[in-house]
Amino acid sequence: MGILIIITFIISLILLIISLFSFYEFNNERKIINEKNLDNNHELGIQKQSRKLVFFGAILFILSAVFFAISIILL
């Protein structure tokens, strides 16, 4: 049982790190748009990719919270 708790906790930490990294990448892309004078088509492409990153990060953040809750319940 202890191994299962440790595994779920580690999974939640890994998912949390990945989700935070995707939010960090979203911030970098916003900085690129602000620093460069990009045409509308290129900017729209970056915005679509940024939305995907935020959506992916949000899903991973929710999954990490679920795994963390499972590890606490197993305690």
PDB file of C-alpha atoms in Angstrom:
ATOM      1  CA  MET A   1       0.000   0.000   0.000  1.00  0.00           C
ATOM      2  CA  GLY A   2       2.871   2.363   0.769  1.00  0.00           C
ATOM      3  CA  ILE A   3       4.362   1.818  -2.670  1.00  0.00           C
ATOM      4  CA  LEU A   4       1.037   2.730  -4.292  1.00  0.00           C
ATOM      5  CA  ILE A   5       0.911   5.979  -2.318  1.00  0.00           C
ATOM      6  CA  ILE A   6       4.451   6.867  -3.346  1.00  0.00           C
ATOM      7  CA  ILE A   7       3.750   6.055  -7.006  1.00  0.00           C
ATOM      8  CA  THR A   8       0.589   8.206  -7.138  1.00  0.00           C
ATOM      9  CA  PHE A   9       2.386  11.056  -5.390  1.00  0.00           C
ATOM     10  CA  ILE A  10       5.303  10.877  -7.841  1.00  0.00           C
ATOM     11  CA  ILE A  11       2.891  10.796 -10.797  1.00  0.00           C
ATOM     12  CA  SER A  12       1.121  13.881  -9.456  1.00  0.00           C
ATOM     13  CA  LEU A  13       4.422  15.725  -9.078  1.00  0.00           C
ATOM     14  CA  ILE A  14       5.529  14.820 -12.602  1.00  0.00           C
ATOM     15  CA  LEU A  15       2.207  15.956 -14.069  1.00  0.00           C
ATOM     16  CA  LEU A  16       2.403  19.181 -12.078  1.00  0.00           C
ATOM     17  CA  ILE A  17       5.904  19.922 -13.372  1.00  0.00           C
ATOM     18  CA  ILE A  18       4.843  19.270 -16.974  1.00  0.00           C
ATOM     19  CA  SER A  19       1.774  21.486 -16.617  1.00  0.00           C
ATOM     20  CA  LEU A  20       3.826  24.317 -15.127  1.00  0.00           C
ATOM     21  CA  PHE A  21       6.313  23.966 -17.986  1.00  0.00           C
ATOM     22  CA  SER A  22       3.487  24.325 -20.527  1.00  0.00           C
ATOM     23  CA  PHE A  23       2.312  27.526 -18.811  1.00  0.00           C
ATOM     24  CA  TYR A  24       5.921  28.779 -18.896  1.00  0.00           C
ATOM     25  CA  GLU A  25       6.067  28.073 -22.645  1.00  0.00           C
ATOM     26  CA  PHE A  26       2.800  29.986 -23.088  1.00  0.00           C
ATOM     27  CA  ASN A  27       4.399  33.001 -21.381  1.00  0.00           C
ATOM     28  CA  ASN A  28       7.433  32.783 -23.674  1.00  0.00           C
ATOM     29  CA  GLU A  29       5.234  32.736 -26.766  1.00  0.00           C
ATOM     30  CA  ARG A  30       3.344  35.796 -25.551  1.00  0.00           C
ATOM     31  CA  LYS A  31       6.684  37.588 -25.094  1.00  0.00           C
ATOM     32  CA  ILE A  32       7.710  36.668 -28.649  1.00  0.00           C
ATOM     33  CA  ILE A  33       4.482  38.146 -30.007  1.00  0.00           C
ATOM     34  CA  ASN A  34       4.959  41.334 -28.003  1.00  0.00           C
ATOM     35  CA  GLU A  35       8.643  41.784 -28.911  1.00  0.00           C
ATOM     36  CA  LYS A  36       8.358  41.159 -32.647  1.00  0.00           C
ATOM     37  CA  ASN A  37       6.118  42.890 -35.111  1.00  0.00           C
ATOM     38  CA  LEU A  38       4.474  39.817 -36.602  1.00  0.00           C
ATOM     39  CA  ASP A  39       1.864  39.726 -39.323  1.00  0.00           C
ATOM     40  CA  ASN A  40      -1.652  38.645 -38.386  1.00  0.00           C
ATOM     41  CA  ASN A  41      -1.425  35.133 -39.874  1.00  0.00           C
ATOM     42  CA  HIS A  42       1.722  34.273 -37.955  1.00  0.00           C
ATOM     43  CA  GLU A  43       0.317  35.763 -34.764  1.00  0.00           C
ATOM     44  CA  LEU A  44      -2.908  33.768 -35.131  1.00  0.00           C
ATOM     45  CA  GLY A  45      -0.894  30.566 -35.539  1.00  0.00           C
ATOM     46  CA  ILE A  46       1.039  31.273 -32.361  1.00  0.00           C
ATOM     47  CA  GLN A  47      -2.187  32.107 -30.506  1.00  0.00           C
ATOM     48  CA  LYS A  48      -3.782  28.805 -31.559  1.00  0.00           C
ATOM     49  CA  GLN A  49      -0.698  26.928 -30.412  1.00  0.00           C
ATOM     50  CA  SER A  50      -0.720  28.880 -27.148  1.00  0.00           C
ATOM     51  CA  ARG A  51      -4.346  27.937 -26.513  1.00  0.00           C
ATOM     52  CA  LYS A  52      -3.451  24.283 -27.034  1.00  0.00           C
ATOM     53  CA  LEU A  53      -0.580  24.618 -24.560  1.00  0.00           C
ATOM     54  CA  VAL A  54      -2.819  26.201 -21.937  1.00  0.00           C
ATOM     55  CA  PHE A  55      -5.502  23.552 -22.448  1.00  0.00           C
ATOM     56  CA  PHE A  56      -2.891  20.786 -22.190  1.00  0.00           C
ATOM     57  CA  GLY A  57      -1.405  22.380 -19.081  1.00  0.00           C
ATOM     58  CA  ALA A  58      -4.813  22.745 -17.451  1.00  0.00           C
ATOM     59  CA  ILE A  59      -5.680  19.099 -18.077  1.00  0.00           C
ATOM     60  CA  LEU A  60      -2.344  17.972 -16.663  1.00  0.00           C
ATOM     61  CA  PHE A  61      -2.809  20.230 -13.647  1.00  0.00           C
ATOM     62  CA  ILE A  62      -6.236  18.706 -12.965  1.00  0.00           C
ATOM     63  CA  LEU A  63      -4.811  15.199 -13.364  1.00  0.00           C
ATOM     64  CA  SER A  64      -2.005  16.006 -10.952  1.00  0.00           C
ATOM     65  CA  ALA A  65      -4.560  17.258  -8.424  1.00  0.00           C
ATOM     66  CA  VAL A  66      -6.567  14.044  -8.849  1.00  0.00           C
ATOM     67  CA  PHE A  67      -3.509  11.850  -8.344  1.00  0.00           C
ATOM     68  CA  PHE A  68      -2.508  13.930  -5.324  1.00  0.00           C
ATOM     69  CA  ALA A  69      -5.996  13.515  -3.856  1.00  0.00           C
ATOM     70  CA  ILE A  70      -5.832   9.769  -4.480  1.00  0.00           C
ATOM     71  CA  SER A  71      -2.485   9.565  -2.693  1.00  0.00           C
ATOM     72  CA  ILE A  72      -3.930  11.455   0.293  1.00  0.00           C
ATOM     73  CA  ILE A  73      -7.014   9.206   0.360  1.00  0.00           C
ATOM     74  CA  LEU A  74      -4.777   6.138   0.325  1.00  0.00           C
ATOM     75  CA  LEU A  75      -2.961   7.420   3.396  1.00  0.00           C
TER      76      LEU A  75
END
